[in-house]
PDB file of C-alpha atoms in Angstrom:
ATOM      1  CA  MET A 256     -90.091  66.362  82.034  1.00  0.00           C
ATOM      2  CA  ILE A 257     -87.233  65.086  80.407  1.00  0.00           C
ATOM      3  CA  SER A 258     -87.557  65.150  76.704  1.00  0.00           C
ATOM      4  CA  ILE A 259     -86.831  62.058  74.574  1.00  0.00           C
ATOM      5  CA  ILE A 260     -83.976  64.019  73.020  1.00  0.00           C
ATOM      6  CA  GLN A 261     -82.660  64.686  76.638  1.00  0.00           C
ATOM      7  CA  LYS A 262     -82.941  60.917  77.396  1.00  0.00           C
ATOM      8  CA  ILE A 263     -81.064  60.056  74.433  1.00  0.00           C
ATOM      9  CA  CYS A 264     -78.245  62.645  75.143  1.00  0.00           C
ATOM     10  CA  TYR A 265     -77.929  61.764  78.707  1.00  0.00           C
ATOM     11  CA  ARG A 266     -77.995  58.186  78.949  1.00  0.00           C
ATOM     12  CA  ARG A 267     -74.950  56.532  80.043  1.00  0.00           C
ATOM     13  CA  ILE A 268     -72.982  54.522  77.467  1.00  0.00           C
ATOM     14  CA  GLU A 269     -70.285  52.107  78.162  1.00  0.00           C
ATOM     15  CA  MET A 270     -67.132  53.157  76.196  1.00  0.00           C
ATOM     16  CA  ASP A 271     -67.227  50.017  74.058  1.00  0.00           C
ATOM     17  CA  LEU A 272     -65.155  51.509  70.957  1.00  0.00           C
ATOM     18  CA  GLY A 273     -67.100  49.149  68.323  1.00  0.00           C
ATOM     19  CA  LEU A 274     -64.022  47.856  66.899  1.00  0.00           C
ATOM     20  CA  LYS A 275     -64.700  43.836  67.407  1.00  0.00           C
ATOM     21  CA  ASP A 276     -63.832  42.283  64.073  1.00  0.00           C
ATOM     22  CA  LYS A 277     -63.124  45.411  62.177  1.00  0.00           C
ATOM     23  CA  VAL A 278     -60.166  44.778  59.961  1.00  0.00           C
ATOM     24  CA  ALA A 279     -57.471  47.362  60.148  1.00  0.00           C
ATOM     25  CA  ILE A 280     -54.377  47.724  57.785  1.00  0.00           C
ATOM     26  CA  VAL A 281     -51.628  49.418  59.697  1.00  0.00           C
ATOM     27  CA  THR A 282     -48.453  50.424  57.494  1.00  0.00           C
ATOM     28  CA  GLY A 283     -45.049  50.206  59.087  1.00  0.00           C
ATOM     29  CA  SER A 284     -46.367  48.515  61.836  1.00  0.00           C
ATOM     30  CA  SER A 285     -43.503  45.926  62.557  1.00  0.00           C
ATOM     31  CA  ARG A 286     -42.255  48.170  65.449  1.00  0.00           C
ATOM     32  CA  GLY A 287     -42.754  51.648  66.797  1.00  0.00           C
ATOM     33  CA  LEU A 288     -45.933  53.923  66.038  1.00  0.00           C
ATOM     34  CA  GLY A 289     -47.183  51.409  63.786  1.00  0.00           C
ATOM     35  CA  PHE A 290     -47.048  48.496  66.195  1.00  0.00           C
ATOM     36  CA  ALA A 291     -48.501  50.778  68.929  1.00  0.00           C
ATOM     37  CA  CYS A 292     -51.485  51.496  66.673  1.00  0.00           C
ATOM     38  CA  ALA A 293     -51.701  48.031  65.587  1.00  0.00           C
ATOM     39  CA  TYR A 294     -51.820  46.508  69.263  1.00  0.00           C
ATOM     40  CA  SER A 295     -54.307  49.213  70.447  1.00  0.00           C
ATOM     41  CA  LEU A 296     -56.627  48.247  67.617  1.00  0.00           C
ATOM     42  CA  GLY A 297     -56.286  44.608  68.500  1.00  0.00           C
ATOM     43  CA  MET A 298     -56.609  44.841  71.979  1.00  0.00           C
ATOM     44  CA  GLU A 299     -59.993  46.393  71.145  1.00  0.00           C
ATOM     45  CA  GLY A 300     -60.838  43.441  69.152  1.00  0.00           C
ATOM     46  CA  ALA A 301     -60.062  44.535  65.614  1.00  0.00           C
ATOM     47  CA  GLN A 302     -58.299  42.075  63.111  1.00  0.00           C
ATOM     48  CA  VAL A 303     -55.175  43.720  62.072  1.00  0.00           C
ATOM     49  CA  VAL A 304     -52.788  43.541  59.109  1.00  0.00           C
ATOM     50  CA  LEU A 305     -49.333  44.388  59.530  1.00  0.00           C
ATOM     51  CA  CYS A 306     -46.694  45.194  57.290  1.00  0.00           C
ATOM     52  CA  GLY A 307     -43.070  46.183  56.956  1.00  0.00           C
ATOM     53  CA  ARG A 308     -39.560  45.815  55.107  1.00  0.00           C
ATOM     54  CA  ASN A 309     -37.831  43.695  57.809  1.00  0.00           C
ATOM     55  CA  GLU A 310     -39.012  39.898  57.940  1.00  0.00           C
ATOM     56  CA  GLU A 311     -37.624  39.312  61.228  1.00  0.00           C
ATOM     57  CA  GLN A 312     -39.269  42.394  62.834  1.00  0.00           C
ATOM     58  CA  LEU A 313     -42.628  41.380  61.517  1.00  0.00           C
ATOM     59  CA  LYS A 314     -42.344  37.936  62.822  1.00  0.00           C
ATOM     60  CA  THR A 315     -41.554  39.364  66.300  1.00  0.00           C
ATOM     61  CA  ALA A 316     -44.359  41.814  66.121  1.00  0.00           C
ATOM     62  CA  LEU A 317     -46.864  39.241  65.036  1.00  0.00           C
ATOM     63  CA  SER A 318     -45.849  36.800  67.924  1.00  0.00           C
ATOM     64  CA  ASN A 319     -46.318  39.677  70.253  1.00  0.00           C
ATOM     65  CA  LEU A 320     -49.801  40.268  69.104  1.00  0.00           C
ATOM     66  CA  HIS A 321     -50.916  36.439  69.146  1.00  0.00           C
ATOM     67  CA  ASN A 322     -49.398  36.202  72.529  1.00  0.00           C
ATOM     68  CA  ASN A 323     -51.966  38.883  73.659  1.00  0.00           C
ATOM     69  CA  GLY A 324     -54.909  36.998  72.017  1.00  0.00           C
ATOM     70  CA  ILE A 325     -55.195  39.481  68.824  1.00  0.00           C
ATOM     71  CA  SER A 326     -55.848  38.198  65.324  1.00  0.00           C
ATOM     72  CA  ALA A 327     -53.029  39.280  63.079  1.00  0.00           C
ATOM     73  CA  VAL A 328     -51.633  38.641  59.911  1.00  0.00           C
ATOM     74  CA  GLY A 329     -48.395  40.333  58.350  1.00  0.00           C
ATOM     75  CA  ILE A 330     -46.647  40.745  54.992  1.00  0.00           C
ATOM     76  CA  THR A 331     -43.302  41.781  53.986  1.00  0.00           C
ATOM     77  CA  ILE A 332     -43.467  44.767  51.586  1.00  0.00           C
ATOM     78  CA  ASP A 333     -42.002  48.010  50.698  1.00  0.00           C
ATOM     79  CA  ILE A 334     -44.642  50.611  50.717  1.00  0.00           C
ATOM     80  CA  THR A 335     -42.733  52.900  48.497  1.00  0.00           C
ATOM     81  CA  GLN A 336     -43.048  50.161  45.709  1.00  0.00           C
ATOM     82  CA  ALA A 337     -46.395  50.425  43.787  1.00  0.00           C
ATOM     83  CA  GLU A 338     -46.585  46.692  43.096  1.00  0.00           C
ATOM     84  CA  ASP A 339     -45.949  46.037  46.989  1.00  0.00           C
ATOM     85  CA  VAL A 340     -48.881  48.197  47.800  1.00  0.00           C
ATOM     86  CA  GLU A 341     -51.106  45.986  45.651  1.00  0.00           C
ATOM     87  CA  LYS A 342     -49.663  42.970  47.177  1.00  0.00           C
ATOM     88  CA  LEU A 343     -50.749  44.409  50.378  1.00  0.00           C
ATOM     89  CA  TYR A 344     -54.098  45.073  49.598  1.00  0.00           C
ATOM     90  CA  ASP A 345     -54.619  41.565  47.975  1.00  0.00           C
ATOM     91  CA  PHE A 346     -52.962  39.789  50.936  1.00  0.00           C
ATOM     92  CA  THR A 347     -55.455  41.703  53.367  1.00  0.00           C
ATOM     93  CA  MET A 348     -58.511  40.779  50.996  1.00  0.00           C
ATOM     94  CA  GLN A 349     -57.453  36.895  50.771  1.00  0.00           C
ATOM     95  CA  SER A 350     -57.114  37.062  54.684  1.00  0.00           C
ATOM     96  CA  TYR A 351     -60.039  39.000  55.989  1.00  0.00           C
ATOM     97  CA  LYS A 352     -62.232  39.803  52.950  1.00  0.00           C
ATOM     98  CA  GLN A 353     -62.515  43.609  53.595  1.00  0.00           C
ATOM     99  CA  VAL A 354     -60.925  46.532  54.785  1.00  0.00           C
ATOM    100  CA  ASP A 355     -62.644  48.893  57.538  1.00  0.00           C
ATOM    101  CA  ILE A 356     -59.562  51.039  58.956  1.00  0.00           C
ATOM    102  CA  LEU A 357     -56.678  52.242  57.260  1.00  0.00           C
ATOM    103  CA  ILE A 358     -53.819  53.488  59.206  1.00  0.00           C
ATOM    104  CA  ASN A 359     -51.244  55.131  56.931  1.00  0.00           C
ATOM    105  CA  ASN A 360     -48.168  55.376  59.262  1.00  0.00           C
ATOM    106  CA  VAL A 361     -44.977  55.130  57.096  1.00  0.00           C
ATOM    107  CA  GLY A 362     -42.854  57.867  56.852  1.00  0.00           C
ATOM    108  CA  GLY A 363     -39.387  59.149  57.368  1.00  0.00           C
ATOM    109  CA  SER A 364     -36.591  61.846  56.785  1.00  0.00           C
ATOM    110  CA  ILE A 365     -34.631  61.351  53.787  1.00  0.00           C
ATOM    111  CA  GLY A 366     -31.894  63.586  52.075  1.00  0.00           C
ATOM    112  CA  SER A 367     -29.701  66.644  52.892  1.00  0.00           C
ATOM    113  CA  THR A 368     -30.846  69.366  55.029  1.00  0.00           C
ATOM    114  CA  SER A 369     -29.546  72.157  52.751  1.00  0.00           C
ATOM    115  CA  PHE A 370     -31.870  72.833  50.055  1.00  0.00           C
ATOM    116  CA  GLU A 371     -29.018  73.426  47.481  1.00  0.00           C
ATOM    117  CA  ASN A 372     -27.752  69.976  48.078  1.00  0.00           C
ATOM    118  CA  LEU A 373     -31.049  68.041  47.780  1.00  0.00           C
ATOM    119  CA  SER A 374     -30.983  66.003  44.511  1.00  0.00           C
ATOM    120  CA  ASP A 375     -34.201  65.149  42.629  1.00  0.00           C
ATOM    121  CA  ASP A 376     -33.838  61.490  43.714  1.00  0.00           C
ATOM    122  CA  GLU A 377     -33.752  62.421  47.408  1.00  0.00           C
ATOM    123  CA  TRP A 378     -37.061  64.621  46.710  1.00  0.00           C
ATOM    124  CA  SER A 379     -38.654  61.667  44.821  1.00  0.00           C
ATOM    125  CA  ARG A 380     -37.814  59.041  47.564  1.00  0.00           C
ATOM    126  CA  SER A 381     -39.297  61.160  50.424  1.00  0.00           C
ATOM    127  CA  LEU A 382     -42.409  61.812  48.544  1.00  0.00           C
ATOM    128  CA  ASP A 383     -42.740  58.038  47.721  1.00  0.00           C
ATOM    129  CA  LEU A 384     -42.190  57.207  51.368  1.00  0.00           C
ATOM    130  CA  ASN A 385     -44.405  59.862  52.932  1.00  0.00           C
ATOM    131  CA  LEU A 386     -47.131  60.428  50.508  1.00  0.00           C
ATOM    132  CA  PHE A 387     -47.552  58.586  47.480  1.00  0.00           C
ATOM    133  CA  GLY A 388     -47.443  55.185  49.116  1.00  0.00           C
ATOM    134  CA  THR A 389     -50.302  56.204  50.959  1.00  0.00           C
ATOM    135  CA  ILE A 390     -52.065  57.923  48.197  1.00  0.00           C
ATOM    136  CA  ARG A 391     -51.811  54.287  46.413  1.00  0.00           C
ATOM    137  CA  LEU A 392     -52.909  52.312  49.240  1.00  0.00           C
ATOM    138  CA  THR A 393     -55.780  54.545  50.072  1.00  0.00           C
ATOM    139  CA  ARG A 394     -56.951  54.602  46.413  1.00  0.00           C
ATOM    140  CA  LEU A 395     -57.478  50.897  46.820  1.00  0.00           C
ATOM    141  CA  VAL A 396     -59.409  50.645  49.844  1.00  0.00           C
ATOM    142  CA  VAL A 397     -61.831  53.679  49.409  1.00  0.00           C
ATOM    143  CA  PRO A 398     -64.209  52.016  46.935  1.00  0.00           C
ATOM    144  CA  GLN A 399     -65.177  49.196  49.523  1.00  0.00           C
ATOM    145  CA  MET A 400     -65.428  51.740  52.348  1.00  0.00           C
ATOM    146  CA  LYS A 401     -68.031  53.796  50.153  1.00  0.00           C
ATOM    147  CA  ASP A 402     -69.795  50.760  49.383  1.00  0.00           C
ATOM    148  CA  ARG A 403     -70.383  49.716  52.927  1.00  0.00           C
ATOM    149  CA  ASN A 404     -70.789  53.342  54.146  1.00  0.00           C
ATOM    150  CA  TRP A 405     -68.140  53.100  56.702  1.00  0.00           C
ATOM    151  CA  GLY A 406     -64.540  53.493  57.014  1.00  0.00           C
ATOM    152  CA  ARG A 407     -61.740  55.190  59.050  1.00  0.00           C
ATOM    153  CA  ILE A 408     -58.627  56.390  57.425  1.00  0.00           C
ATOM    154  CA  ILE A 409     -55.968  57.982  59.583  1.00  0.00           C
ATOM    155  CA  CYS A 410     -52.853  59.445  58.416  1.00  0.00           C
ATOM    156  CA  ILE A 411     -49.762  59.879  60.795  1.00  0.00           C
ATOM    157  CA  GLY A 412     -48.100  63.005  59.915  1.00  0.00           C
ATOM    158  CA  SER A 413     -45.952  65.132  62.197  1.00  0.00           C
ATOM    159  CA  ILE A 414     -45.965  68.378  63.899  1.00  0.00           C
ATOM    160  CA  PHE A 415     -43.223  69.395  61.420  1.00  0.00           C
ATOM    161  CA  GLY A 416     -45.855  69.208  58.619  1.00  0.00           C
ATOM    162  CA  ARG A 417     -47.700  71.937  60.485  1.00  0.00           C
ATOM    163  CA  GLU A 418     -44.655  74.232  61.553  1.00  0.00           C
ATOM    164  CA  TYR A 419     -40.989  74.752  60.828  1.00  0.00           C
ATOM    165  CA  GLY A 420     -38.809  71.902  61.743  1.00  0.00           C
ATOM    166  CA  GLY A 421     -37.166  68.575  60.514  1.00  0.00           C
ATOM    167  CA  SER A 422     -35.421  68.466  57.112  1.00  0.00           C
ATOM    168  CA  MET A 423     -36.748  70.113  54.113  1.00  0.00           C
ATOM    169  CA  THR A 424     -38.089  66.927  52.304  1.00  0.00           C
ATOM    170  CA  TYR A 425     -39.857  65.586  55.493  1.00  0.00           C
ATOM    171  CA  MET A 426     -41.353  68.815  56.366  1.00  0.00           C
ATOM    172  CA  THR A 427     -42.741  69.439  52.546  1.00  0.00           C
ATOM    173  CA  SER A 428     -44.066  65.757  52.177  1.00  0.00           C
ATOM    174  CA  LYS A 429     -45.913  65.628  55.731  1.00  0.00           C
ATOM    175  CA  ALA A 430     -47.426  69.139  54.872  1.00  0.00           C
ATOM    176  CA  ALA A 431     -48.653  67.729  51.693  1.00  0.00           C
ATOM    177  CA  LEU A 432     -49.935  64.452  53.237  1.00  0.00           C
ATOM    178  CA  THR A 433     -51.950  66.995  55.600  1.00  0.00           C
ATOM    179  CA  ALA A 434     -53.444  68.619  52.702  1.00  0.00           C
ATOM    180  CA  PHE A 435     -54.239  65.464  50.940  1.00  0.00           C
ATOM    181  CA  THR A 436     -55.968  64.080  54.146  1.00  0.00           C
ATOM    182  CA  LYS A 437     -58.094  67.165  54.467  1.00  0.00           C
ATOM    183  CA  HIS A 438     -59.336  67.219  50.797  1.00  0.00           C
ATOM    184  CA  LEU A 439     -60.250  63.775  50.711  1.00  0.00           C
ATOM    185  CA  SER A 440     -62.268  63.810  54.103  1.00  0.00           C
ATOM    186  CA  MET A 441     -64.521  66.375  52.457  1.00  0.00           C
ATOM    187  CA  GLN A 442     -64.986  64.074  49.309  1.00  0.00           C
ATOM    188  CA  LEU A 443     -65.708  60.896  51.452  1.00  0.00           C
ATOM    189  CA  ALA A 444     -67.797  62.544  54.177  1.00  0.00           C
ATOM    190  CA  PRO A 445     -71.136  61.756  52.282  1.00  0.00           C
ATOM    191  CA  PHE A 446     -70.223  58.006  52.359  1.00  0.00           C
ATOM    192  CA  ASN A 447     -69.511  58.032  56.322  1.00  0.00           C
ATOM    193  CA  VAL A 448     -65.734  57.542  55.777  1.00  0.00           C
ATOM    194  CA  LEU A 449     -64.009  59.728  58.194  1.00  0.00           C
ATOM    195  CA  VAL A 450     -60.487  60.888  57.460  1.00  0.00           C
ATOM    196  CA  ASN A 451     -58.236  62.448  59.922  1.00  0.00           C
ATOM    197  CA  THR A 452     -54.374  63.479  60.490  1.00  0.00           C
ATOM    198  CA  VAL A 453     -52.515  62.587  63.718  1.00  0.00           C
ATOM    199  CA  HIS A 454     -49.275  64.750  64.031  1.00  0.00           C
ATOM    200  CA  PRO A 455     -46.699  63.049  66.665  1.00  0.00           C
ATOM    201  CA  GLY A 456     -44.093  65.198  68.556  1.00  0.00           C
ATOM    202  CA  SER A 457     -41.078  63.538  69.906  1.00  0.00           C
ATOM    203  CA  ILE A 458     -41.965  60.036  70.902  1.00  0.00           C
ATOM    204  CA  ALA A 459     -39.129  57.566  71.943  1.00  0.00           C
ATOM    205  CA  HIS A 460     -39.719  53.936  71.648  1.00  0.00           C
ATOM    206  CA  PRO A 461     -37.134  50.850  71.387  1.00  0.00           C
ATOM    207  CA  GLY A 462     -35.240  50.879  68.217  1.00  0.00           C
ATOM    208  CA  GLY A 463     -36.397  54.499  67.358  1.00  0.00           C
ATOM    209  CA  GLY A 464     -34.331  57.545  66.669  1.00  0.00           C
ATOM    210  CA  TRP A 465     -34.991  59.438  70.133  1.00  0.00           C
ATOM    211  CA  GLN A 466     -34.359  56.126  72.164  1.00  0.00           C
ATOM    212  CA  LYS A 467     -30.937  55.983  70.248  1.00  0.00           C
ATOM    213  CA  ARG A 468     -30.125  59.543  71.048  1.00  0.00           C
ATOM    214  CA  LEU A 469     -31.189  58.918  74.730  1.00  0.00           C
ATOM    215  CA  ASP A 470     -28.758  56.218  75.060  1.00  0.00           C
ATOM    216  CA  GLU A 471     -26.048  57.929  73.353  1.00  0.00           C
ATOM    217  CA  ASP A 472     -26.266  61.311  74.705  1.00  0.00           C
ATOM    218  CA  PRO A 473     -28.275  61.536  77.867  1.00  0.00           C
ATOM    219  CA  GLU A 474     -27.225  64.943  79.022  1.00  0.00           C
ATOM    220  CA  GLY A 475     -28.043  66.363  75.712  1.00  0.00           C
ATOM    221  CA  MET A 476     -31.309  64.916  75.569  1.00  0.00           C
ATOM    222  CA  ARG A 477     -32.091  66.064  78.953  1.00  0.00           C
ATOM    223  CA  LEU A 478     -31.397  69.610  77.836  1.00  0.00           C
ATOM    224  CA  PHE A 479     -33.557  68.875  74.865  1.00  0.00           C
ATOM    225  CA  ILE A 480     -36.316  67.805  76.995  1.00  0.00           C
ATOM    226  CA  THR A 481     -36.096  70.938  79.078  1.00  0.00           C
ATOM    227  CA  ASN A 482     -36.111  73.259  76.317  1.00  0.00           C
ATOM    228  CA  ASN A 483     -38.619  71.849  74.239  1.00  0.00           C
ATOM    229  CA  LEU A 484     -41.143  69.285  75.878  1.00  0.00           C
ATOM    230  CA  PRO A 485     -43.618  71.076  78.423  1.00  0.00           C
ATOM    231  CA  LEU A 486     -44.395  67.859  80.221  1.00  0.00           C
ATOM    232  CA  GLY A 487     -40.836  67.246  80.823  1.00  0.00           C
ATOM    233  CA  ARG A 488     -40.612  63.751  78.784  1.00  0.00           C
ATOM    234  CA  PHE A 489     -40.860  62.001  75.526  1.00  0.00           C
ATOM    235  CA  GLY A 490     -44.130  60.754  74.524  1.00  0.00           C
ATOM    236  CA  LYS A 491     -44.863  57.163  74.688  1.00  0.00           C
ATOM    237  CA  SER A 492     -46.055  55.087  71.515  1.00  0.00           C
ATOM    238  CA  ASN A 493     -48.935  53.582  73.151  1.00  0.00           C
ATOM    239  CA  GLU A 494     -50.167  57.205  73.916  1.00  0.00           C
ATOM    240  CA  LEU A 495     -50.428  57.795  70.101  1.00  0.00           C
ATOM    241  CA  GLY A 496     -51.754  54.403  69.517  1.00  0.00           C
ATOM    242  CA  ASP A 497     -54.547  54.695  71.751  1.00  0.00           C
ATOM    243  CA  PHE A 498     -55.435  57.827  70.463  1.00  0.00           C
ATOM    244  CA  VAL A 499     -55.428  56.496  66.856  1.00  0.00           C
ATOM    245  CA  CYS A 500     -57.660  53.598  68.093  1.00  0.00           C
ATOM    246  CA  PHE A 501     -60.142  56.204  69.303  1.00  0.00           C
ATOM    247  CA  LEU A 502     -60.030  57.982  66.213  1.00  0.00           C
ATOM    248  CA  ALA A 503     -60.782  54.504  64.235  1.00  0.00           C
ATOM    249  CA  SER A 504     -63.874  53.776  66.609  1.00  0.00           C
ATOM    250  CA  GLU A 505     -67.650  54.159  66.506  1.00  0.00           C
ATOM    251  CA  ARG A 506     -67.166  56.555  69.219  1.00  0.00           C
ATOM    252  CA  ALA A 507     -65.371  59.278  66.875  1.00  0.00           C
ATOM    253  CA  SER A 508     -68.418  59.221  64.619  1.00  0.00           C
ATOM    254  CA  LEU A 509     -68.461  63.163  64.259  1.00  0.00           C
ATOM    255  CA  ILE A 510     -64.996  63.700  63.668  1.00  0.00           C
ATOM    256  CA  THR A 511     -63.320  63.969  60.087  1.00  0.00           C
ATOM    257  CA  GLY A 512     -61.241  66.557  58.206  1.00  0.00           C
ATOM    258  CA  THR A 513     -59.260  67.264  61.435  1.00  0.00           C
ATOM    259  CA  ALA A 514     -55.517  67.215  62.314  1.00  0.00           C
ATOM    260  CA  TYR A 515     -54.496  66.463  65.925  1.00  0.00           C
ATOM    261  CA  ASN A 516     -51.242  67.235  67.565  1.00  0.00           C
ATOM    262  CA  ILE A 517     -50.173  64.373  69.880  1.00  0.00           C
ATOM    263  CA  ASP A 518     -47.058  66.058  71.148  1.00  0.00           C
ATOM    264  CA  GLY A 519     -47.427  66.853  74.741  1.00  0.00           C
ATOM    265  CA  GLY A 520     -47.323  70.718  74.007  1.00  0.00           C
ATOM    266  CA  GLN A 521     -44.187  70.595  71.994  1.00  0.00           C
ATOM    267  CA  SER A 522     -45.512  72.406  69.008  1.00  0.00           C
ATOM    268  CA  LYS A 523     -45.409  76.255  69.120  1.00  0.00           C
ATOM    269  CA  SER A 524     -48.083  76.879  66.346  1.00  0.00           C
ATOM    270  CA  LEU A 525     -51.491  78.271  67.533  1.00  0.00           C
ATOM    271  CA  LEU A 526     -53.453  76.047  64.824  1.00  0.00           C
TER     272      LEU A 526
END
């Protein structure tokens, strides 16, 4: 006789991600990886809040989402500015009244590759971009997630936050982001607020750095792919977006405090 527990464990469940009408903020979402995350969430029924520094790119992104039947709003801000982070949060609350999901995607490389030539200003700008903007926005959304006993926070890091690579400021700030995410996950676990990090490898998308290099130096990029990318190609932004969407869903209810490489085997690290 099959026990009740076995019946529960083995019953067939449709892969409904449970995201309909959830409200998601995605930073740096006017293009690239952030837009891919917003699109995947929106196609699963989430209501998404976009932000970016370029107003025209933001309008184009919103139009794309609306044309696909996605509920989305957007605001032009600079995530490195504390007052703009508050504007984003207030805008979201005015638009949708709550925040269920936060995708901290903004990031980038700043400064010289040589330690001796790095200025305090370059260190500060890199940390503002890759770490402090995330901390400030997360601090704003956490209280209501705790009150509702549900939330998802996903930080987009980099494989170079786990192993050597990229510029010194980038690697350092992304490693700090990973540590922040891990510690936060332990504090929020009792409130069913799940916190994880996703580490992309080399992903090409229109307007991105890798796509520019592919266009300008196809032979050099062919060699790079051969030597560094086991799958023989760059990643696609939707591949990361779909994984982030899953982590944000009801189906990822046992996953917190974890870091995932989405890199097609590019990373050389064991852990």
